[in-house]
Short mmCIF file of C-alpha atoms in Angstrom, two decimals:
data_model
loop_
_atom_site.label_atom_id
_atom_site.label_comp_id
_atom_site.label_asym_id
_atom_site.label_seq_id
_atom_site.Cartn_x
_atom_site.Cartn_y
_atom_site.Cartn_z
CA MET A 5 189.96 159.65 131.30
CA LYS A 6 191.82 157.26 129.12
CA LYS A 7 195.16 158.74 129.97
CA LYS A 8 194.30 158.37 133.78
CA GLY A 9 193.67 154.54 132.88
CA TYR A 10 189.77 154.74 133.15
CA ASP A 11 187.80 152.81 130.48
CA SER A 12 185.65 155.52 128.85
CA GLN A 13 183.54 155.87 126.13
CA ILE A 14 181.59 158.75 124.05
CA PHE A 15 178.17 158.13 122.94
CA ASP A 16 177.25 161.06 120.29
CA PHE A 17 173.62 161.53 120.29
CA ILE A 18 171.70 164.53 119.30
CA LYS A 19 167.90 163.83 118.78
CA GLU A 20 167.21 166.44 116.09
CA GLU A 21 169.85 164.84 113.96
CA GLY A 22 168.05 161.77 113.64
CA GLU A 23 170.00 159.28 115.96
CA ASP A 24 168.47 155.99 116.78
CA GLU A 25 166.79 156.23 120.62
CA GLU A 26 166.95 152.57 120.99
CA GLU A 27 170.09 151.94 119.40
CA LEU A 28 171.82 154.45 121.82
CA THR A 29 170.11 152.83 124.91
CA GLU A 30 170.99 149.22 123.74
CA ALA A 31 174.44 150.48 123.27
CA LEU A 32 174.70 152.26 126.87
CA GLU A 33 173.31 149.18 128.62
CA LEU A 34 175.91 146.91 126.72
CA TYR A 35 178.61 149.05 128.01
CA ASP A 36 177.08 149.42 131.49
CA PRO A 37 178.89 152.17 132.82
CA ASP A 38 179.65 153.12 136.66
CA ILE A 39 179.45 156.72 135.77
CA VAL A 40 177.56 158.42 132.86
CA CYS A 41 178.05 162.44 131.89
CA ILE A 42 175.36 163.68 130.20
CA CYS A 43 176.26 166.59 128.23
CA GLY A 44 173.50 169.39 127.51
CA MET A 45 174.65 170.95 124.77
CA PHE A 46 171.99 173.62 124.46
CA CYS A 47 169.42 173.57 127.43
CA ILE A 48 168.17 171.81 130.42
CA GLU A 49 165.85 169.71 128.42
CA ASP A 50 168.53 168.14 126.45
CA ILE A 51 169.48 166.37 129.86
CA TYR A 52 166.03 165.75 131.17
CA ASP A 53 165.08 164.25 128.07
CA PHE A 54 168.31 161.90 127.88
CA MET A 55 167.59 160.59 131.48
CA TRP A 56 163.91 160.14 131.28
CA ALA A 57 164.38 158.11 128.26
CA ARG A 58 166.88 156.02 130.01
CA LYS A 59 165.70 156.22 133.63
CA ASN A 60 165.68 152.31 134.07
CA SER A 61 169.12 151.99 132.46
CA LEU A 62 170.70 154.56 134.68
CA GLU A 63 169.33 153.80 138.09
CA HIS A 64 172.57 151.99 139.26
CA CYS A 65 174.89 154.69 137.85
CA ILE A 66 176.45 157.83 138.95
CA CYS A 67 174.84 160.59 136.87
CA ILE A 68 176.39 163.90 136.26
CA ALA A 69 175.31 166.61 134.27
CA ILE A 70 177.48 168.83 132.10
CA GLY A 71 177.39 171.48 129.64
CA THR A 72 175.46 174.77 128.85
CA GLY A 73 172.31 172.89 129.73
CA ALA A 74 173.48 171.98 133.18
CA LEU A 75 174.41 176.02 133.99
CA ASP A 76 171.60 176.37 136.72
CA TYR A 77 172.90 173.50 138.71
CA VAL A 78 170.26 174.14 141.33
CA LYS A 79 167.35 173.60 138.72
CA CYS A 80 169.14 170.50 137.44
CA LEU A 81 169.34 169.00 141.01
CA GLU A 82 165.93 169.79 141.97
CA SER A 83 164.09 168.59 138.70
CA MET A 84 166.12 165.59 138.11
CA PRO A 85 166.59 163.46 141.20
CA MET A 86 168.45 160.74 139.34
CA LEU A 87 171.76 163.26 139.34
CA ASP A 88 174.00 162.94 141.57
CA TYR A 89 176.37 165.82 140.29
CA VAL A 90 176.30 168.79 138.30
CA ILE A 91 179.35 170.22 136.63
CA PRO A 92 178.63 173.69 135.06
CA VAL A 93 182.14 174.67 133.81
CA ASN A 94 185.40 172.74 132.94
CA PRO A 95 184.45 169.36 133.90
CA GLU A 96 187.56 167.49 133.23
CA GLU A 97 189.49 168.15 136.59
CA VAL A 98 186.14 168.28 138.34
CA LEU A 99 185.45 164.90 137.10
CA LEU A 100 188.68 163.15 138.15
CA ASP A 101 187.83 164.37 141.72
CA ILE A 102 184.35 162.99 141.78
CA ILE A 103 185.79 159.84 140.67
CA ASN A 104 188.37 159.77 143.53
CA ILE A 105 185.45 160.46 145.99
CA GLU A 106 183.59 157.56 144.84
CA LEU A 107 186.59 155.38 145.18
CA GLY A 108 187.04 156.54 148.62
CA ALA A 109 190.15 158.52 147.93
CA MET A 110 188.83 162.05 148.56
CA THR A 111 186.40 163.49 150.81
CA LEU A 112 183.01 165.14 149.39
CA CYS A 113 183.62 168.29 151.46
CA ARG A 114 186.86 169.13 149.65
CA LEU A 115 184.65 169.07 146.42
CA GLU A 116 185.10 172.55 144.34
CA GLY A 117 183.65 173.11 140.97
CA ALA A 118 180.41 170.55 141.17
CA ALA A 119 177.12 171.09 142.81
CA TYR A 120 175.48 168.18 144.72
CA LYS A 121 173.05 167.57 147.46
CA ASP A 122 174.33 166.79 151.00
CA VAL A 123 173.01 164.24 153.52
CA SER A 124 170.49 166.71 154.62
CA GLY A 125 169.45 167.50 150.96
CA GLU A 126 170.86 170.94 151.07
CA ILE A 127 172.49 172.06 147.63
CA CYS A 128 176.36 172.65 148.07
CA PHE A 129 178.73 174.43 145.36
CA ALA A 130 182.07 175.68 146.00
CA LYS A 131 183.81 177.60 143.20
CA ARG A 132 186.93 176.22 141.83
CA ASN A 133 190.15 177.97 140.69
CA PHE A 134 191.10 177.21 137.01
CA ASN A 135 194.35 178.61 136.58
CA SER A 136 195.24 177.78 132.90
CA LEU A 137 193.82 175.26 130.06
CA ASN A 138 197.21 173.74 129.92
CA ASP A 139 196.56 170.94 132.46
CA ILE A 140 193.19 170.07 131.25
CA MET A 141 194.20 169.85 127.72
CA ALA A 142 197.61 168.24 128.57
CA GLY A 143 197.99 164.67 126.86
CA VAL A 144 195.16 165.10 124.62
CA ASP A 145 195.40 163.14 121.60
CA VAL A 146 195.40 165.81 118.89
CA ARG A 147 193.71 163.38 116.30
CA HIS A 148 190.24 163.93 118.42
CA TYR A 149 190.41 167.45 117.18
CA ILE A 150 189.99 166.53 113.57
CA SER A 151 186.67 166.92 111.80
CA SER A 152 184.50 163.61 111.33
CA GLU A 153 183.00 165.32 108.16
CA ASN A 154 186.28 167.32 106.80
CA PRO A 155 189.52 165.32 107.62
CA SER A 156 191.41 168.60 106.48
CA MET A 157 189.73 170.44 109.42
CA ALA A 158 190.42 170.45 113.23
CA LEU A 159 188.44 172.16 115.90
CA VAL A 160 191.00 173.52 118.48
CA TRP A 161 190.95 175.32 121.80
CA SER A 162 193.27 177.80 122.55
CA SER A 163 190.96 179.36 125.52
CA ARG A 164 187.96 178.85 127.39
CA GLY A 165 185.59 181.35 129.11
CA CYS A 166 184.93 184.83 128.85
CA TRP A 167 186.99 187.68 130.57
CA TYR A 168 184.31 190.23 129.80
CA ARG A 169 181.46 187.91 131.34
CA SER A 170 178.87 190.60 131.89
CA CYS A 171 176.61 190.26 128.94
CA ILE A 172 173.11 189.33 130.50
CA TYR A 173 171.99 186.95 128.19
CA CYS A 174 175.02 184.78 127.54
CA ASN A 175 175.60 181.24 128.96
CA ILE A 176 179.35 181.32 128.18
CA GLY A 177 179.61 184.61 130.44
CA ALA A 178 177.36 183.40 133.01
CA ALA A 179 179.15 180.08 133.22
CA SER A 180 182.37 181.88 133.83
CA THR A 181 181.39 183.44 137.03
CA LEU A 182 181.11 180.56 138.38
CA CYS A 183 184.80 179.96 138.99
CA HIS A 184 187.54 181.92 140.89
CA GLY A 185 189.51 184.38 138.82
CA SER A 186 188.73 185.95 135.47
CA GLY A 187 186.67 183.17 133.93
CA TRP A 188 188.97 183.05 130.95
CA ILE A 189 191.64 180.56 130.87
CA CYS A 190 193.91 180.11 128.12
CA ARG A 191 196.71 177.49 127.06
CA ASP A 192 200.49 178.58 126.33
CA ILE A 193 200.49 179.56 123.14
CA LYS A 194 203.51 177.40 122.22
CA GLU A 195 201.49 174.32 123.25
CA VAL A 196 198.66 175.55 120.96
CA VAL A 197 201.12 175.75 118.12
CA ALA A 198 203.00 172.47 118.73
CA ASP A 199 199.32 170.74 118.54
CA LEU A 200 198.85 172.79 114.93
CA LYS A 201 202.41 171.22 113.78
CA ILE A 202 200.94 167.88 114.49
CA LEU A 203 197.81 168.50 113.01
CA TYR A 204 199.44 169.75 109.98
CA GLU A 205 201.61 166.95 109.51
CA LEU A 206 198.40 164.89 109.41
CA GLY A 207 197.04 166.77 106.49
CA VAL A 208 195.07 169.33 108.42
CA HIS A 209 195.15 172.74 106.83
CA ASN A 210 191.95 174.46 107.99
CA ILE A 211 191.59 175.29 111.92
CA HIS A 212 188.24 176.48 113.49
CA PHE A 213 189.34 177.83 117.07
CA LEU A 214 186.49 177.08 119.33
CA ASP A 215 187.47 179.99 121.72
CA ALA A 216 184.27 182.09 122.25
CA GLU A 217 186.76 185.32 122.52
CA PHE A 218 190.06 184.52 120.58
CA ILE A 219 192.24 187.63 121.08
CA GLY A 220 191.88 187.94 124.73
CA PRO A 221 191.83 190.95 127.11
CA GLY A 222 193.72 193.84 126.82
CA LYS A 223 197.76 193.85 126.83
CA LEU A 224 197.66 190.27 127.45
CA GLY A 225 195.65 189.23 124.78
CA ARG A 226 197.66 191.45 122.11
CA LYS A 227 201.01 189.71 123.27
CA ARG A 228 199.73 186.47 123.13
CA VAL A 229 198.33 187.06 119.53
CA ILE A 230 201.74 188.53 118.52
CA GLU A 231 203.51 185.28 119.84
CA PHE A 232 201.02 183.20 118.04
CA ALA A 233 201.56 184.94 114.96
CA GLU A 234 205.52 184.49 115.10
CA LEU A 235 205.41 181.43 116.12
CA ILE A 236 203.10 180.37 112.84
CA ARG A 237 205.21 182.29 110.77
CA GLU A 238 208.29 180.54 111.98
CA SER A 239 206.87 177.27 111.22
CA LYS A 240 206.05 178.07 107.83
CA MET A 241 202.75 176.24 108.04
CA LYS A 242 200.21 177.33 105.33
CA LEU A 243 197.03 177.44 107.61
CA GLU A 244 193.74 178.96 107.25
CA PHE A 245 191.93 179.35 110.60
CA TYR A 246 188.45 181.04 111.77
CA ILE A 247 188.12 183.03 114.82
CA ASP A 248 185.41 184.43 116.99
CA VAL A 249 186.11 187.70 118.54
CA ARG A 250 184.33 190.99 120.68
CA ALA A 251 183.84 193.80 118.50
CA ASP A 252 185.91 196.07 121.03
CA CYS A 253 188.95 193.86 120.72
CA ILE A 254 189.26 194.33 117.22
CA ASP A 255 191.89 196.67 115.58
CA TYR A 256 193.15 196.84 112.27
CA GLU A 257 197.00 195.76 113.20
CA THR A 258 196.08 192.78 115.29
CA LEU A 259 193.74 191.68 112.37
CA LYS A 260 196.57 192.06 109.76
CA LEU A 261 199.00 190.59 111.82
CA LEU A 262 196.91 187.54 111.95
CA LYS A 263 195.67 187.60 108.27
CA ASP A 264 199.34 187.28 107.43
CA VAL A 265 199.72 184.10 108.83
CA GLY A 266 196.38 182.63 107.93
CA LEU A 267 193.10 184.18 109.34
CA ASN A 268 190.49 183.52 107.07
CA SER A 269 187.55 184.68 108.64
CA VAL A 270 186.28 186.12 111.79
CA PHE A 271 182.87 186.09 113.63
CA VAL A 272 181.76 189.06 115.61
CA GLY A 273 178.66 188.69 117.94
CA VAL A 274 177.27 192.15 117.11
CA GLU A 275 173.83 191.40 118.37
CA SER A 276 172.76 195.05 117.82
CA VAL A 277 173.77 198.50 116.75
CA SER A 278 171.31 200.13 118.91
CA SER A 279 173.21 201.79 121.81
CA ARG A 280 170.18 201.55 123.90
CA GLU A 281 169.93 197.85 123.18
CA LEU A 282 173.52 197.09 123.49
CA SER A 283 173.15 198.75 126.96
CA THR A 284 170.18 196.84 127.91
CA ILE A 285 172.23 193.38 127.41
CA LYS A 286 175.49 194.98 128.85
CA LYS A 287 177.20 194.15 126.05
CA GLY A 288 179.99 196.94 127.22
CA TYR A 289 180.12 198.92 124.04
CA GLY A 290 177.84 200.94 122.02
CA ARG A 291 177.69 201.31 117.97
CA GLU A 292 180.73 203.34 117.19
CA LYS A 293 182.56 200.11 118.30
CA VAL A 294 180.59 197.75 116.21
CA VAL A 295 181.33 200.39 113.41
CA LYS A 296 185.03 200.79 113.70
CA ALA A 297 185.31 196.68 113.94
CA LEU A 298 183.49 196.10 110.97
CA ASP A 299 185.57 198.69 109.15
CA CYS A 300 188.91 197.19 110.41
CA ILE A 301 187.62 193.91 109.19
CA LYS A 302 186.86 195.04 105.76
CA LYS A 303 190.09 197.17 105.68
CA ALA A 304 191.92 194.11 106.41
CA GLY A 305 190.10 192.29 103.56
CA ILE A 306 189.30 189.16 105.59
CA GLY A 307 185.90 187.50 105.49
CA TYR A 308 183.76 187.78 108.27
CA ARG A 309 180.14 186.58 109.83
CA ILE A 310 178.26 188.64 112.42
CA GLY A 311 175.64 187.40 114.97
CA SER A 312 172.45 189.14 115.58
CA LEU A 313 169.61 189.53 117.93
CA LEU A 314 166.25 190.29 116.21
CA ALA A 315 165.00 192.33 119.13
CA VAL A 316 165.63 192.34 123.05
CA PRO A 317 163.28 192.50 126.04
CA ASP A 318 162.81 196.16 125.84
CA SER A 319 163.30 197.04 122.04
CA THR A 320 161.14 199.46 120.21
CA LEU A 321 160.34 199.41 116.59
CA ASP A 322 162.79 202.45 116.03
CA ASP A 323 165.55 200.06 117.24
CA ILE A 324 164.74 197.04 115.16
CA ASP A 325 164.41 199.56 112.03
CA SER A 326 167.73 201.22 112.87
CA LYS A 327 169.78 197.58 113.21
CA LEU A 328 167.78 196.25 109.64
CA GLU A 329 168.82 199.74 107.90
CA PHE A 330 172.20 199.43 109.20
CA TYR A 331 172.75 195.87 108.02
CA LEU A 332 171.47 197.11 104.38
CA GLU A 333 173.71 199.99 104.38
CA GLN A 334 176.81 197.98 105.35
CA LYS A 335 175.82 195.49 102.73
CA ILE A 336 176.51 192.72 104.96
CA TYR A 337 174.24 190.27 102.91
CA GLU A 338 176.91 187.38 103.35
CA ALA A 339 178.20 187.98 106.39
CA ILE A 340 174.56 187.04 108.29
CA ASN A 341 172.79 183.71 108.03
CA ILE A 342 169.50 183.15 107.17
CA THR A 343 169.16 180.33 109.64
CA GLY A 344 170.63 179.21 112.83
CA VAL A 345 171.87 181.24 116.15
CA GLY A 346 172.69 184.78 115.33
CA SER A 347 170.91 184.75 111.94
CA ILE A 348 168.33 187.70 110.79
CA PHE A 349 165.45 186.03 112.51
CA HIS A 350 167.22 184.79 115.57
CA GLU A 351 165.58 185.72 118.48
CA LEU A 352 167.16 185.69 122.05
CA HIS A 353 166.48 182.99 124.09
CA LEU A 354 166.20 183.25 128.15
CA HIS A 355 168.85 180.54 129.35
CA LEU A 356 168.57 179.13 132.62
CA GLY A 357 171.46 180.44 135.03
CA THR A 358 171.64 183.96 132.98
CA PRO A 359 171.18 186.82 134.69
CA ILE A 360 168.44 187.94 131.95
CA TYR A 361 166.36 184.78 132.82
CA LYS A 362 166.74 185.46 136.59
CA GLY A 363 165.39 189.04 136.15
CA PHE A 364 162.51 188.18 133.57
CA ARG A 365 161.42 185.35 136.07
CA SER A 366 160.79 187.97 138.76
CA PHE A 367 159.48 190.33 136.14
CA VAL A 368 156.86 187.75 134.61
CA LYS A 369 154.65 185.92 136.99
CA ASP A 370 153.14 183.30 134.79
CA GLU A 371 155.16 180.38 135.98
CA SER A 372 153.93 177.88 133.42
CA ILE A 373 156.47 179.37 131.21
CA TRP A 374 159.50 178.93 133.08
CA GLU A 375 160.02 175.29 132.90
CA GLY A 376 163.27 175.44 130.90
CA GLU A 377 164.54 177.85 128.05
CA VAL A 378 162.20 180.32 127.07
CA PRO A 379 161.90 182.51 124.04
CA CYS A 380 162.59 186.20 124.88
CA TYR A 381 159.58 187.89 126.40
CA TYR A 382 158.76 191.50 124.57
CA ILE A 383 157.40 194.48 126.92
CA ASP A 384 156.39 196.52 123.95
CA ARG A 385 153.09 195.52 122.45
CA ASP A 386 154.20 196.88 118.89
CA VAL A 387 157.49 194.45 119.13
CA GLN A 388 155.33 191.64 120.31
CA LEU A 389 152.98 192.25 117.05
CA PHE A 390 155.98 192.77 115.10
CA ILE A 391 157.53 189.75 116.25
CA ALA A 392 154.55 187.82 115.53
CA GLN A 393 154.22 188.74 111.83
CA ALA A 394 158.34 188.34 111.61
CA ARG A 395 158.10 184.28 112.59
CA ILE A 396 155.54 184.20 109.69
CA PHE A 397 157.82 185.96 107.25
CA GLN A 398 160.35 183.84 108.36
CA GLN A 399 158.67 180.63 107.42
CA PHE A 400 158.02 182.37 104.09
CA VAL A 401 161.85 182.90 103.59
CA LEU A 402 162.71 179.70 105.13
CA ALA A 403 160.49 177.57 102.52
CA ARG A 404 162.25 179.03 99.58
CA TYR A 405 165.73 178.84 101.13
CA VAL A 406 165.15 174.87 101.65
CA TYR A 407 163.47 174.28 98.50
CA SER A 408 165.81 175.87 96.22
CA LYS A 409 168.63 174.15 98.06
CA GLU A 410 167.33 170.74 97.87
CA ASN A 411 165.76 170.87 94.15
CA TRP A 412 167.62 173.44 92.02
CA ASN A 413 170.62 171.98 89.94
CA ASN A 414 172.29 175.38 89.16
CA PRO A 415 174.68 175.77 92.37
CA ASP A 416 175.25 179.64 91.02
CA LEU A 417 171.76 180.20 90.74
CA VAL A 418 171.01 178.93 94.31
CA LYS A 419 173.87 181.14 95.52
CA ARG A 420 172.51 184.03 93.81
CA TYR A 421 169.29 183.28 95.32
CA HIS A 422 170.16 182.80 98.66
CA PHE A 423 172.06 186.13 98.47
CA SER A 424 168.61 187.84 97.31
CA LEU A 425 166.78 186.06 100.31
CA ARG A 426 168.81 187.81 102.64
CA ILE A 427 168.24 191.04 101.09
CA ILE A 428 164.44 190.54 100.98
CA ALA A 429 164.31 189.23 104.54
CA LEU A 430 166.21 192.63 105.79
CA SER A 431 164.28 194.76 103.60
CA GLY A 432 161.03 192.92 104.10
CA LEU A 433 161.51 193.30 107.80
CA ARG A 434 161.60 197.04 107.38
CA LYS A 435 158.52 197.19 105.33
CA LEU A 436 156.75 195.27 107.92
CA ILE A 437 157.66 197.89 110.27
CA SER A 438 156.79 200.86 108.23
CA ALA A 439 153.38 199.26 107.16
CA GLN A 440 152.95 198.76 111.16
CA LYS A 441 153.64 202.48 111.97
CA GLU A 442 151.12 203.21 109.61
CA GLY A 443 148.37 201.65 111.47
CA GLN A 444 147.87 198.22 109.60
CA ASP A 445 146.66 195.26 111.61
CA SER A 446 147.74 191.39 111.42
CA ILE A 447 145.61 190.84 108.74
CA LEU A 448 147.08 193.80 106.56
CA LEU A 449 150.80 192.74 107.64
CA HIS A 450 150.10 189.28 106.36
CA GLU A 451 148.60 190.68 103.13
CA LYS A 452 152.02 192.76 102.93
CA ILE A 453 154.11 189.60 103.34
CA VAL A 454 152.50 187.82 100.60
CA ASP A 455 152.58 190.60 98.23
CA ILE A 456 156.44 190.97 99.01
CA PHE A 457 156.81 187.34 97.94
CA LYS A 458 154.69 187.04 94.93
CA LYS A 459 156.94 189.84 93.57
CA HIS A 460 160.16 188.16 94.59
CA ASP A 461 158.94 185.07 93.16
CA HIS A 462 158.17 185.95 90.00
CA THR A 463 160.97 187.71 89.45
CA TRP A 464 163.02 184.43 90.33
CA THR A 465 160.52 182.25 88.09
CA LYS A 466 161.67 184.08 84.99
CA MET A 467 165.29 183.82 85.79
CA GLY A 468 164.83 179.78 85.92
CA GLY A 469 164.09 179.09 89.37
CA ASN A 470 160.86 177.70 89.10
CA ILE A 471 159.90 176.81 92.47
CA PHE A 472 156.91 178.87 93.34
CA ASP A 473 154.13 177.05 92.06
CA GLU A 474 154.41 174.53 94.74
CA LEU A 475 155.04 177.09 97.77
CA ALA A 476 151.64 178.17 99.15
CA TYR A 477 150.74 181.84 100.06
CA ARG A 478 149.51 181.09 103.52
#
């Protein structure tokens, strides 16, 4: 926007991170914008809460919703009358068109890539063709890529969207269907490396690529990766970088090529190793692809993390147990997190605008749960009971994780303890499944959880942890 001559300002606000609501409102009113773009990073509630808290301040503004929370543009426009436009994907060029419309330099009927209500109140949306990320990213000051928390790290886009875009739970895939073409757009790799050279001269040596899928589809993706590796090697930059990839895009030769020029870690959205679950969520591959991908990563000697879903809507206890068993057999204790998205306990959420949300809204008739993002609905009653106990189990794990992180002074002990928590989480969930199959009810299952942690706590108290007197077994 600034490059085009528009006065623009970013207001960074995440309620859960403790930012001051009143301070933000005062700063926004002082700036007095004509147009406000609200980026819902996670869900529609992010946009709604922001607008409702500032409804008086925004009355005179053109309000535009962007981001993952704006994926269901119909829901956005129907539930938030103050919204003028919704841009569900790649907002930069679309926003410039909206500015031209508001200035009278373009007619509304020519607008593509944004949803709006016409004079009759009908919601209109026309897909836009995004051919390349080059024009979108052109002229961006690379200093904006540098992390505010770590000046030696930068967060860089080399592509956006998803070429596969069929996973029924994924908001990135769903967003990629809202434009013409494959939904995956990339930058010229020479331009990416040119930006990396500037960042390198500024002292940046760690690059976190934000691409949902770095390698890309088929021969095109492979060719692009080879060119990237050659250019990095020729530049003689000593970088470390991190990428996200699909399991079916991984092969040993590609990983080795990237490792030789600085690839440090790979994130793979495994989600499950049950071929039936993978089929349910339309992941596009089965267990054998996951096994092969992890074997290639280990053979290449690259660090890795995985994303997992504890269960999917039609999971059985056997599906969940086979997944946990696989993770234990693979000894992926450092590759899966205790907290956050894709962690051991991570439950699938039904994101507005995704096929799985639309499908289950027609299946589950209780309208009260469909106002926004909702946790996964489980069909199997045994799985419902297991998930209820798994949530209790998770609280036991989190209490110990947080307490040890905040109160122990021995970093090595903390690291080893968190490693053990991953093992106890995976193995403990398996024990719950086994006990449930034996016919134990919720009371007995809770007693099982308490027993697991009493034994674990006793072991670590003897090793010097000494925290467990303060943690209740309730």
